[in-house]
Coordinates of C-alpha atoms in Angstrom, one line a residue:
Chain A
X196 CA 105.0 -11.8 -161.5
X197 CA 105.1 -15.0 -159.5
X198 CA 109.1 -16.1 -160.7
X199 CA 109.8 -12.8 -159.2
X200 CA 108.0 -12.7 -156.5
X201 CA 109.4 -16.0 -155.2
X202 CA 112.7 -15.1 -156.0
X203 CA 112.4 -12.0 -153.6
X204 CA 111.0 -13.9 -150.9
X205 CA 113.7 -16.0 -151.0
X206 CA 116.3 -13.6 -150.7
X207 CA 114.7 -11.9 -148.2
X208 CA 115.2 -12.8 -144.0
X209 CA 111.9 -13.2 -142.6
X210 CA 111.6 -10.0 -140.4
X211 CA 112.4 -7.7 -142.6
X212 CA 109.3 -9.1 -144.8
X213 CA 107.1 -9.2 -141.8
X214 CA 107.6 -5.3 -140.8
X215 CA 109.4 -2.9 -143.0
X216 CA 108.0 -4.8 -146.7
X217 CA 104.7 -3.7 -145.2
X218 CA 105.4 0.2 -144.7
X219 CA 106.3 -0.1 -148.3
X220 CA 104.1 -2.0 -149.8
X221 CA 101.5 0.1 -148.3
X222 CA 102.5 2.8 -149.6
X223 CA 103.2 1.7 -153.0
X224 CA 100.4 -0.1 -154.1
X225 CA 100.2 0.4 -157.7
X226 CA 102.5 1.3 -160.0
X227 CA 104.5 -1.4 -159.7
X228 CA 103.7 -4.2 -161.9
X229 CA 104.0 -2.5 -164.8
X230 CA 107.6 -2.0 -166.1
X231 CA 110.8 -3.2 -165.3
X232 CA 110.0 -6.1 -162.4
X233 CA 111.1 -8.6 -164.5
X234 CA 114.1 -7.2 -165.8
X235 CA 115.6 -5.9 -162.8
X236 CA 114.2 -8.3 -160.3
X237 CA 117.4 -10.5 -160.1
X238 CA 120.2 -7.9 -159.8
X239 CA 117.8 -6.7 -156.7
X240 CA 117.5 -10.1 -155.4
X241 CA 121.5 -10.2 -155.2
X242 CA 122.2 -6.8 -153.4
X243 CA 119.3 -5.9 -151.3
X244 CA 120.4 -4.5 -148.3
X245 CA 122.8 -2.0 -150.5
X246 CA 119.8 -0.5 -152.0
X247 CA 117.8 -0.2 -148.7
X248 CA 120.8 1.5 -147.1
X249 CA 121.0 4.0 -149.6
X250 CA 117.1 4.5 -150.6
X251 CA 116.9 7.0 -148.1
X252 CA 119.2 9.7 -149.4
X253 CA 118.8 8.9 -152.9
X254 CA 114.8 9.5 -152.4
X255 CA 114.5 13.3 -152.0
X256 CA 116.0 13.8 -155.7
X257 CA 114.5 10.4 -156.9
X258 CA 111.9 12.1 -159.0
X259 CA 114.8 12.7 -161.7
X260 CA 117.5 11.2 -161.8
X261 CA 117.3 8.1 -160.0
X262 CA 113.8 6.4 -161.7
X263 CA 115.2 2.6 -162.3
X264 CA 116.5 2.4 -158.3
X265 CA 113.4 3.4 -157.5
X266 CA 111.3 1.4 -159.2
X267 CA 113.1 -1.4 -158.6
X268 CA 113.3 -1.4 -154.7
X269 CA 109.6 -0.5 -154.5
X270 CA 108.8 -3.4 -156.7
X271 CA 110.8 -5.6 -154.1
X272 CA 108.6 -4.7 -151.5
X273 CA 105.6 -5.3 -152.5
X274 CA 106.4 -8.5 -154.5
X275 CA 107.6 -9.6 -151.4
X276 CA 104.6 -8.4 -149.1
X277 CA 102.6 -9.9 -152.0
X278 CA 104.1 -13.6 -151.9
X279 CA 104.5 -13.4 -148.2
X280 CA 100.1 -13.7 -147.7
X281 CA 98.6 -14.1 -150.0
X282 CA 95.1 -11.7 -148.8
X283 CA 97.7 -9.1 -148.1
X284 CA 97.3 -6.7 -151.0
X285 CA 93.4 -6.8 -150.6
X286 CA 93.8 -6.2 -147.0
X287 CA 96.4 -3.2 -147.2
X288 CA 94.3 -1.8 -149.8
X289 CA 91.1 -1.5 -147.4
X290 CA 93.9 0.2 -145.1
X291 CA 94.9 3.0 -147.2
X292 CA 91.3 3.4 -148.1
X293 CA 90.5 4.1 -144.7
X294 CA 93.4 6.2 -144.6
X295 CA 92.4 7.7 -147.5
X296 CA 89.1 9.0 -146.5
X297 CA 90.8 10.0 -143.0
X298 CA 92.7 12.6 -145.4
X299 CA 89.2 13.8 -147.2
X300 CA 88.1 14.4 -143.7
X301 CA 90.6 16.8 -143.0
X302 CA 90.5 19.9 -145.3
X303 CA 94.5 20.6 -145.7
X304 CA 95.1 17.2 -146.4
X305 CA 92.1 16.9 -148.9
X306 CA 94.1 19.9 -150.5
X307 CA 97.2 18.4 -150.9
X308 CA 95.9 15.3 -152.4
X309 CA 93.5 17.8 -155.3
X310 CA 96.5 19.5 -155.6
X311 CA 99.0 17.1 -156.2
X312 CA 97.0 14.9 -158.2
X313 CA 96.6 18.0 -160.4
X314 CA 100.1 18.6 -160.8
X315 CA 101.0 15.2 -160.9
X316 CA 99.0 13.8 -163.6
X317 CA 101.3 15.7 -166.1
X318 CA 104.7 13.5 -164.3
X319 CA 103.1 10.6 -164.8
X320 CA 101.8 7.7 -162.6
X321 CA 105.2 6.9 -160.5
X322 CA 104.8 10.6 -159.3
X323 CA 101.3 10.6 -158.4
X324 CA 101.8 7.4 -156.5
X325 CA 104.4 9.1 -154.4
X326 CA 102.3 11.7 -153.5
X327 CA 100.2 9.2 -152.2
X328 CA 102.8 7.5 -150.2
X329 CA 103.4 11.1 -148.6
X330 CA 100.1 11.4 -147.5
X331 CA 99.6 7.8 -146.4
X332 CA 102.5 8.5 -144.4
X333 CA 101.5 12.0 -143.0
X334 CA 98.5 10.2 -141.4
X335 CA 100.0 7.3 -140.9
X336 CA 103.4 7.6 -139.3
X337 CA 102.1 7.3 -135.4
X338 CA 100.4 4.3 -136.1
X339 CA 103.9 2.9 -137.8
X340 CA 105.6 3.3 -134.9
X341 CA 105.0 0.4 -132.4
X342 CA 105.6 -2.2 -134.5
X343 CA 108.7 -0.5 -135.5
X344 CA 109.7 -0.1 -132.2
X345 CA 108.8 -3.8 -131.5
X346 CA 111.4 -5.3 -134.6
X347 CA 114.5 -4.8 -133.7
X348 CA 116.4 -4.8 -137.4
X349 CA 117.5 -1.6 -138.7
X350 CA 115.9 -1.6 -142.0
X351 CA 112.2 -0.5 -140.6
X352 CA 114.0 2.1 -138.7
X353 CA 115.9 3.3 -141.7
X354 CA 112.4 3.1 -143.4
X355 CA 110.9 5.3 -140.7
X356 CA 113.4 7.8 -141.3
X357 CA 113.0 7.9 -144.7
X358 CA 109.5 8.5 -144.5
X359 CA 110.2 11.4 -142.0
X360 CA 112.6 12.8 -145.0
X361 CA 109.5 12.4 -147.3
X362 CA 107.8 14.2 -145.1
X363 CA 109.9 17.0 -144.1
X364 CA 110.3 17.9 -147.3
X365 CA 110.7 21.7 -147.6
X366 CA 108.5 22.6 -151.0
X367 CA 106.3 20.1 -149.5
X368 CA 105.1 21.9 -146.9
X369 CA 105.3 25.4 -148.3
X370 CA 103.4 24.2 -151.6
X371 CA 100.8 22.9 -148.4
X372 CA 101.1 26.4 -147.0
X373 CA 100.5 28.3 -150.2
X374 CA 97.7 26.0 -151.0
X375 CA 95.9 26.8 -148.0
X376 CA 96.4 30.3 -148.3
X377 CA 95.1 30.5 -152.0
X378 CA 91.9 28.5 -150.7
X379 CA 91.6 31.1 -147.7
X380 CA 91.9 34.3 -150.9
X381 CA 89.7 32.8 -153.3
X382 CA 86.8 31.7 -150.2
X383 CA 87.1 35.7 -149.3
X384 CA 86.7 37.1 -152.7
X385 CA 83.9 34.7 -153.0
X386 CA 82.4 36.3 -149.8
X387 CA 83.2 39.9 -150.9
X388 CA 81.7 38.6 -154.4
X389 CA 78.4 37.7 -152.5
X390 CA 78.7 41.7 -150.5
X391 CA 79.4 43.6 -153.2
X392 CA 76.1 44.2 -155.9
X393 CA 77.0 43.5 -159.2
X394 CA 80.4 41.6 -158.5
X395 CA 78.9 38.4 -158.7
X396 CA 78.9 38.2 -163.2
X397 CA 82.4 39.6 -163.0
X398 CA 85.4 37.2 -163.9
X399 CA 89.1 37.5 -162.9
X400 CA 90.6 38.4 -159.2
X401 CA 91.8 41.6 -160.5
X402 CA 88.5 42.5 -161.9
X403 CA 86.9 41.9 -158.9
X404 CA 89.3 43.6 -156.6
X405 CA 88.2 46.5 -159.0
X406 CA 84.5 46.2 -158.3
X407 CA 85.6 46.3 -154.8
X408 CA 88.0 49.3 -154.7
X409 CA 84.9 51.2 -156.5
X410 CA 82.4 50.3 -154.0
X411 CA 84.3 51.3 -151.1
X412 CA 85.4 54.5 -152.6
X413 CA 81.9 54.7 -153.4
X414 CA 80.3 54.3 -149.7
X415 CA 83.3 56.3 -148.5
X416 CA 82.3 59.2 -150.6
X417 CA 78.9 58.5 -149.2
X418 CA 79.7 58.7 -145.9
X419 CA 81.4 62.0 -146.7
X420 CA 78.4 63.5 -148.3
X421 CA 76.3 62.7 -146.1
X422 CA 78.4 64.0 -143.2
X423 CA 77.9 67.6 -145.1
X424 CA 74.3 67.0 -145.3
X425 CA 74.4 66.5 -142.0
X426 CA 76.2 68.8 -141.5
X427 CA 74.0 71.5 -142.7
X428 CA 71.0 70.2 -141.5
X429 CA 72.8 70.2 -137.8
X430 CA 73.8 73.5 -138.1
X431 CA 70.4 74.4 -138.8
X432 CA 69.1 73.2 -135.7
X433 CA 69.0 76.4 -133.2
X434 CA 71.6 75.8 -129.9
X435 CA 69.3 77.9 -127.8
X436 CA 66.3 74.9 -128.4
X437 CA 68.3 72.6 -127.5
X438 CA 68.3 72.8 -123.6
X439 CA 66.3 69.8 -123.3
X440 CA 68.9 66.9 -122.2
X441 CA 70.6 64.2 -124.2
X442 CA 68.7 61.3 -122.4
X443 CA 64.7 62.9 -124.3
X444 CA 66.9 64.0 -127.1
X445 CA 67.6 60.3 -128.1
X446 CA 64.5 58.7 -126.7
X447 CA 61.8 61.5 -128.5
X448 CA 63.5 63.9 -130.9
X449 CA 65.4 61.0 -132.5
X450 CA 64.3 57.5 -132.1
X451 CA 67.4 55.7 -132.4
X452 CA 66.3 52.4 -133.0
X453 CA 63.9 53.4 -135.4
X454 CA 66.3 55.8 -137.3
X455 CA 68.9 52.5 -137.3
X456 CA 65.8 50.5 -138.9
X457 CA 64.8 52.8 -141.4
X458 CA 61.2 54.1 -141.6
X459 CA 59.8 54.7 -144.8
X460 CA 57.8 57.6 -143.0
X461 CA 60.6 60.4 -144.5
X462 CA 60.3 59.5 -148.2
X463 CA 56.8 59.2 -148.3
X464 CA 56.7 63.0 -147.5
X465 CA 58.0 63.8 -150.4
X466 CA 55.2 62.0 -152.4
X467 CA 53.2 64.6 -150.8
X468 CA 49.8 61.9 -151.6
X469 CA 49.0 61.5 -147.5
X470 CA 46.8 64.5 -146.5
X471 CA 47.9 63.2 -142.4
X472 CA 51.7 63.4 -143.2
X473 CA 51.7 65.8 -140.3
X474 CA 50.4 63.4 -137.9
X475 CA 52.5 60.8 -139.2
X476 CA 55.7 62.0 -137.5
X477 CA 53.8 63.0 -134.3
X478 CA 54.8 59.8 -132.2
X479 CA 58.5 60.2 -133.0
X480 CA 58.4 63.9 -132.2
X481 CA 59.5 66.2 -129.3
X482 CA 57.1 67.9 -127.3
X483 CA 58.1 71.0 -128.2
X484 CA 57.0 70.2 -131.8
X485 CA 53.9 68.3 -130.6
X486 CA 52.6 71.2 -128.7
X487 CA 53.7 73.5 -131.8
X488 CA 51.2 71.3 -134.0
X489 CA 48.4 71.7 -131.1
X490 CA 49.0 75.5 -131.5
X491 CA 49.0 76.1 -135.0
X492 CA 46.9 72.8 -136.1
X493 CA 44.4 74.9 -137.5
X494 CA 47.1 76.6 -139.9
X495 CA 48.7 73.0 -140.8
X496 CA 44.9 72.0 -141.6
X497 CA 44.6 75.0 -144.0
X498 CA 47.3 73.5 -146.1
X499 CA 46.2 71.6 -148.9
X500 CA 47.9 68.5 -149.9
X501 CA 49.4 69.9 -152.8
X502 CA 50.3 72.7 -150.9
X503 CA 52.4 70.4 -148.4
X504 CA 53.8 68.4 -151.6
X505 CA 54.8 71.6 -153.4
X506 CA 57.0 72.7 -150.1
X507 CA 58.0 69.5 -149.3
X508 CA 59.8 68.3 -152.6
X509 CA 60.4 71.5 -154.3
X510 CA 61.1 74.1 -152.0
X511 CA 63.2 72.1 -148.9
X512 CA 63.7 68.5 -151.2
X513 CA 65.9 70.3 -154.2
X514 CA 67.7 72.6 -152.1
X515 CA 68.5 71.5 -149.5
X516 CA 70.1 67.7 -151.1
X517 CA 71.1 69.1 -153.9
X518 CA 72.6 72.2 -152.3
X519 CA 73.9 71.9 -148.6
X520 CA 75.3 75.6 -148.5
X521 CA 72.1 76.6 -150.6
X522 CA 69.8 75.2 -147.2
X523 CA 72.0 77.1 -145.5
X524 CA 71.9 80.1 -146.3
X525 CA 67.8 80.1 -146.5
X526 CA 68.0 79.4 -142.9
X527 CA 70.1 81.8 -142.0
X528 CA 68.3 84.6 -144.3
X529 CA 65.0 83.3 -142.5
X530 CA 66.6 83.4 -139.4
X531 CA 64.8 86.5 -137.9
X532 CA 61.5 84.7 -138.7
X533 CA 62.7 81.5 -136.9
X534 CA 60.4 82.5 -133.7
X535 CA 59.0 79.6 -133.6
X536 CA 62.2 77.7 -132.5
X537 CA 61.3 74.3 -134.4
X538 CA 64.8 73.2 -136.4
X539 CA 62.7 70.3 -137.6
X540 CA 59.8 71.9 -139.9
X541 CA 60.1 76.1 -139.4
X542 CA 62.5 76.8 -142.6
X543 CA 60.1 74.2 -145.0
X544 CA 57.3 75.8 -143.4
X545 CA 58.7 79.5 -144.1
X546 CA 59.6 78.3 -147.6
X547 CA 56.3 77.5 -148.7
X548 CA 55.1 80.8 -146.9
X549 CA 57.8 82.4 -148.9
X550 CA 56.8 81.0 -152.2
X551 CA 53.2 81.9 -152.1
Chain B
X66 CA 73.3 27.9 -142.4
X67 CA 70.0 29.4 -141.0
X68 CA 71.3 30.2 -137.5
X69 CA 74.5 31.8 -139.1
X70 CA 72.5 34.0 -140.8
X71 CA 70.3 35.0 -138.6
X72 CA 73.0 35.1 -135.9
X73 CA 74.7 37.8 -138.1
X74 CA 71.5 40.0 -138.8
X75 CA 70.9 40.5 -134.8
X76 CA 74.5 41.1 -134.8
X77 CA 74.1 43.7 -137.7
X78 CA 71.2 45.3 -135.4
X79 CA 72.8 45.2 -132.6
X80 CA 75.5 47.3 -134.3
X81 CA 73.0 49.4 -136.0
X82 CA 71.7 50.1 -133.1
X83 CA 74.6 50.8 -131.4
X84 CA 75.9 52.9 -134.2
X85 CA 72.8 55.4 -134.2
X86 CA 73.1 55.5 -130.4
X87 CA 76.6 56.8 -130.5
X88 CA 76.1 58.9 -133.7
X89 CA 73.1 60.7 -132.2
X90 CA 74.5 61.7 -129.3
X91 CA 77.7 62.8 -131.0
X92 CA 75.8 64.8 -132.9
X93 CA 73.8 66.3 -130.0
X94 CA 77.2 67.2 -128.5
X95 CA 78.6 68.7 -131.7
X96 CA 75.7 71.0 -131.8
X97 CA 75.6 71.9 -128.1
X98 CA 79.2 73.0 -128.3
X99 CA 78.9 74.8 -131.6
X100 CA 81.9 77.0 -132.4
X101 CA 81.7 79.7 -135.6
X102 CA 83.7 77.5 -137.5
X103 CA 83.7 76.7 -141.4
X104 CA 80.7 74.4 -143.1
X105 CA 83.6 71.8 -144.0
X106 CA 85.2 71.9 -140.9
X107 CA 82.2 71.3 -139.5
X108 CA 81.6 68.7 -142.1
X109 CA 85.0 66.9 -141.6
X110 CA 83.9 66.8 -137.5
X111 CA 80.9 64.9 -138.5
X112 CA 82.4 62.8 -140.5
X113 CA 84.8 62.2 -137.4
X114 CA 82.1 61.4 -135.2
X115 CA 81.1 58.7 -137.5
X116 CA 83.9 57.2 -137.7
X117 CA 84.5 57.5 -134.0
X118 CA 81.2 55.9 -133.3
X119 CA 81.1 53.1 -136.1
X120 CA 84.6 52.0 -134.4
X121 CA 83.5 52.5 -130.9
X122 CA 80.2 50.1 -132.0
X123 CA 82.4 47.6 -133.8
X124 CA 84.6 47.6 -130.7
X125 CA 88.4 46.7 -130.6
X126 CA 88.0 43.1 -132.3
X127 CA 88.5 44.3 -136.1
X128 CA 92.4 45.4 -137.4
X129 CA 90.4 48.4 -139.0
X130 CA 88.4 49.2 -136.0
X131 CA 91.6 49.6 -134.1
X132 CA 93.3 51.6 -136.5
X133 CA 90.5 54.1 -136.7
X134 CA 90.4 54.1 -132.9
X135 CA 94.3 54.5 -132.6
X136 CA 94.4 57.4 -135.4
X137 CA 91.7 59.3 -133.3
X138 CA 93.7 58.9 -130.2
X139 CA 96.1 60.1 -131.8
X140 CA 94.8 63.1 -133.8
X141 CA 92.6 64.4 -131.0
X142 CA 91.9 68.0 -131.7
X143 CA 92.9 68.5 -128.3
X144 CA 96.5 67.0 -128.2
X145 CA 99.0 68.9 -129.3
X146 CA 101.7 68.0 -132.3
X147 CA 100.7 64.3 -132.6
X148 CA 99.3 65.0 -135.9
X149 CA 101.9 67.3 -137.5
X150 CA 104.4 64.7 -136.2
X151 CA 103.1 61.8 -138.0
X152 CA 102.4 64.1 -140.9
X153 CA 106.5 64.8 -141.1
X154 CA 106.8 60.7 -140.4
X155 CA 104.5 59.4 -143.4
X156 CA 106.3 62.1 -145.8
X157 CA 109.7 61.2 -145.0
X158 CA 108.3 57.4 -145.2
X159 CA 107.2 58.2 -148.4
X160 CA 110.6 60.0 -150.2
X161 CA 112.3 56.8 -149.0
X162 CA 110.1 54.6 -150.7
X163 CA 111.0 53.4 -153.7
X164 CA 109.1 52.8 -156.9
X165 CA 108.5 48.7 -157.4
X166 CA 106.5 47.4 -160.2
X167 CA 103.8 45.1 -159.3
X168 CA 101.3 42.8 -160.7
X169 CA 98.0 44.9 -161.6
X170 CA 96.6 42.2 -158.9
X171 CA 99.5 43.4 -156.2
X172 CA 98.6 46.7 -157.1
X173 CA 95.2 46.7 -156.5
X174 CA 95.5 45.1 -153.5
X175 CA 97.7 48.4 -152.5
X176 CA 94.8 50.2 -153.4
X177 CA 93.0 48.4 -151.2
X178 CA 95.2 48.3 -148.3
X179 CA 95.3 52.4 -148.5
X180 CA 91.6 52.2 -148.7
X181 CA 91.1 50.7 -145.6
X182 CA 92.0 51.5 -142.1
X183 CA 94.8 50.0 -140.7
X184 CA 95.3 48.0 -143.9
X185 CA 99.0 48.6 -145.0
X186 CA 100.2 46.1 -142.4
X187 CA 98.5 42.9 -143.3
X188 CA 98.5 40.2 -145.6
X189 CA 96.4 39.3 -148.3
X190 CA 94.1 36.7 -146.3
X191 CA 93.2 39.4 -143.7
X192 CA 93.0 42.1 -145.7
X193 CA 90.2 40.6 -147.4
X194 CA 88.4 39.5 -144.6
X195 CA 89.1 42.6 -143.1
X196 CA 87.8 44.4 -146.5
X197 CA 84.1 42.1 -145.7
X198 CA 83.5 43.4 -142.9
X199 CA 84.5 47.1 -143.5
X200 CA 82.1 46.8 -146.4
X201 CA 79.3 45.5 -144.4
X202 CA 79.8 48.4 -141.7
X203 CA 80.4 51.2 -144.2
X204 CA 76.8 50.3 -145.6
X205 CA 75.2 49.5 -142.5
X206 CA 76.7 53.5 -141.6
X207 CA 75.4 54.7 -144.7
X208 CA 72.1 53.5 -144.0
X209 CA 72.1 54.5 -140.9
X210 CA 73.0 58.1 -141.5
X211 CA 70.8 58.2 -144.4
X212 CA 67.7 57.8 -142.1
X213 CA 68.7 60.4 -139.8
X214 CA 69.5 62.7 -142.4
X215 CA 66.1 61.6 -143.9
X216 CA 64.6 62.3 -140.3
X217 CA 66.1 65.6 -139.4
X218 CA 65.1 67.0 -142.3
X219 CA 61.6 66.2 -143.0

């Protein structure tokens, strides 16, 4: 380590040591001890400014078929950044770090690094380490750029470029891309997950894209039924009542607000257990019906609880869910009974009468 | 975390709200303006108005909102050959196409995108954002029209 080291520092000019070996040597911190320094170190040390000049193109496809050059020029670098001071490496190494956690800040670049490092492990160290260099760079390059403006020699400029080549690499920045965009699917099928019941124990993007499809088709088919319930029940409602304006229609007959919440006063009808179930619609009611109840209170009174149960889950509660066309046509055969003009509880009412 | 979610559940009630509000009164006009006309025609115009008024509440900010609002525009009863136009369009669209064989995954993401409103055009990412909150106002409408079928009948 030290023969080469001083070997490089005495081939090198001064400047060139004092600027562009520390882009490098940044960069390549690592791998580069290991191999071939000693070997290779003196045919470097004869034709260094050949191997700088054509770095640059040979980088992009340096991966494969270029691995000694490589090696070897990186090696230069940092030997010679090393034996230039001698607290150097420690110091560039608190740089990158810094660097480093810079990237983990940001999400993409946090990404790239996972990502890389996954794909990378299988290539090998050199790989992984270049990778690194990209993203050193990526955060890097403005603050690389005064000094470089400041040395005049070429080398640091060429070094610059070569970084921008690094950078600029297409399948860089589309395998960025398409990482970004995976993490953007997988965070919304883990929010549709979380939305849709039962999708959570489910495994596989496809499977859950099925759970999805289901429940949509599902409220869809919902939203149709209940359209025809609606339906029915709307058509049920006499046009002649319905003089009263839209502006009491939505502040008495329906309580919008309280229809959007969700009483539980409607189902508990059908338990038919509440001998007041009459009352208990009173304060959401018209004043036509109100002033119905007044009249026929006594009548309403007469009914037992069971009586009330028996109408209200038998008689209107089967036919009319279960058979919209079926409600239908009860109201329309009671029709010339509907005197009373109340949409809301005549037909139930007639019903009952009916039965018994 | 906490203000997110309760940010989202006053903006769920606001849409609710909103929702019933339009529904109710669509449903008042529907009845006012009663034609003889079929039980599913009737049914489908319902089923319009809910639509209509889940869209109108959700406003123009969602892909899906828009598309609903756009398809109304253009498929009001009231407007001539728009419908039977885009009828002849999507058929001849739809001889042209030709048969591609997907991944079960692309496929069901077709599925999806003729599921929801508006979806053919857009990519995967917004298509499943899009999909959340479709979901979330499909149940929030289901609800909804639950209760005031619940109401209107008892």
């Amino acid at each position: 380590m030290d023969p080469s080291s001083l070997i490089h520092e005495s081939s090198f000019p001064a400047s060139n040591t004092s600027t562009s070996a520390y882009n490098l040597a940044e960069i390549w911190q690592f791998p580069i001890d290991s191999g071939a320094v000693t070997d290779s170190a003196p045919i470097l040390g004869i034709q260094p400014a050949a191997r700088r000049a054509t770095y640059p193109q040979a980088l992009p496809f340096a991966d494969a078929p270029l691995p000694n050059n490589r090696d070897v020029s990186v090696e230069e670098s940092t030997v010679t950044e090393h034996s230039g001071r001698s607290g150097g490496r420690k110091r560039r190494d608190s740089a990158s770090e810094d660097e480093s956690s810079k990237l983990v800040s940001t999400s993409s670049g946090n990404d790239m690094q996972d990502y890389n490092g996954k794909r990378l492990k299988v290539g090998g160290s050199k790989d992984e380490n270049g990778e690194l260099k990209a993203d050193v760079e990526a955060s890097s390059g403005n603050g690389n750029k005064p000094t470089e403006q400041c040395a005049p020699p070429e080398p640091p400029k060429q070094d610059y470029i070569h970084v921008r080549a690094r950078r600029g690499q297409a399948t860089d920045s589309h395998s960025l891309a398409e990482r970004a965009r995976r993490e953007k699917i997988s965070e919304r099928m883990k929010i549709l997950q979380d939305l849709v019941p039962g999708c959570n124990k489910v495994i596989g993007k496809a499977l859950v894209l099925d759970e999805i499809i289901n429940y949509i088709q599902s409220l869809q088919r919902q939203v149709e039924f209940l359209s025809m319930k609606l339906e029915a029940v709307n058509s049920r409602m006499n046009p002649s009542i319905e003089g009263f304006p839209t502006k009491d229609f939505g502040m008495q007959t329906f309580d919008a607000s309280a229809m959007a919440f969700g009483s539980q006063a409607p189902r508990e009808y059908g338990q038919g257990s509440q001998p007041e179930w009459l009352h208990m619609q009173l304060p959401n009611l018209s004043s036509y019906e109100y002033d119905y109840t007044s009249v026929l209170g006594g009548t309403f009174s007469a009914l037992t609880n069971a009586y009330a149960a028996l109408a209200l889950t038998n008689a209107y509660g089967a036919l009319a869910l279960t058979n919209a066309y079926g409600a239908l046509a009860l109201t329309n055969a009671y029709g010339a009974l509907t005197l009373l003009n109340l949409w809301c509880f005549t037909p139930r009412h007639l019903w009952c009468f009916g039965a018994i | 975390m906490k203000d997110e979610s309760s940010g989202s559940s006053s903006a769920n009630g606001r849409l609710k709200r909103s929702f019933a509000y339009r529904f109710i009164s669509a449903l008042s006009r529907i009845r006012r303006r009663r034609r003889p006309s079929s039980f599913y025609r009737g049914s489908r115009r319902i089923k319009r108005a809910a639509d209509a008024s889940m869209a109108y509440a959700v406003g123009s900010r969602r892909a899906w909102s828009r598309a609903i609002l756009r398809r109304l525009r253009v498929t009001r009863p009231g407007s001539g050959r728009y419908p039977s136009t885009v009828m002849i369009k999507n058929q001849k669209k739809k001889k042209k196409k030709v048969p591609i064989i997907l991944k079960p995954c692309e496929s069901r993401a077709e599925k999806l995108r003729s599921l929801i409103p508006g979806g053919e055009s857009m990519d995967l990412c917004s298509l499943l954002d899009e999909t959340a909150h479709y979901i979330r106002c499909l149940s929030t409408q289901v609800q909804v029209m639950q209760n005031i079928a619940d109401r209107l009948c008892s």
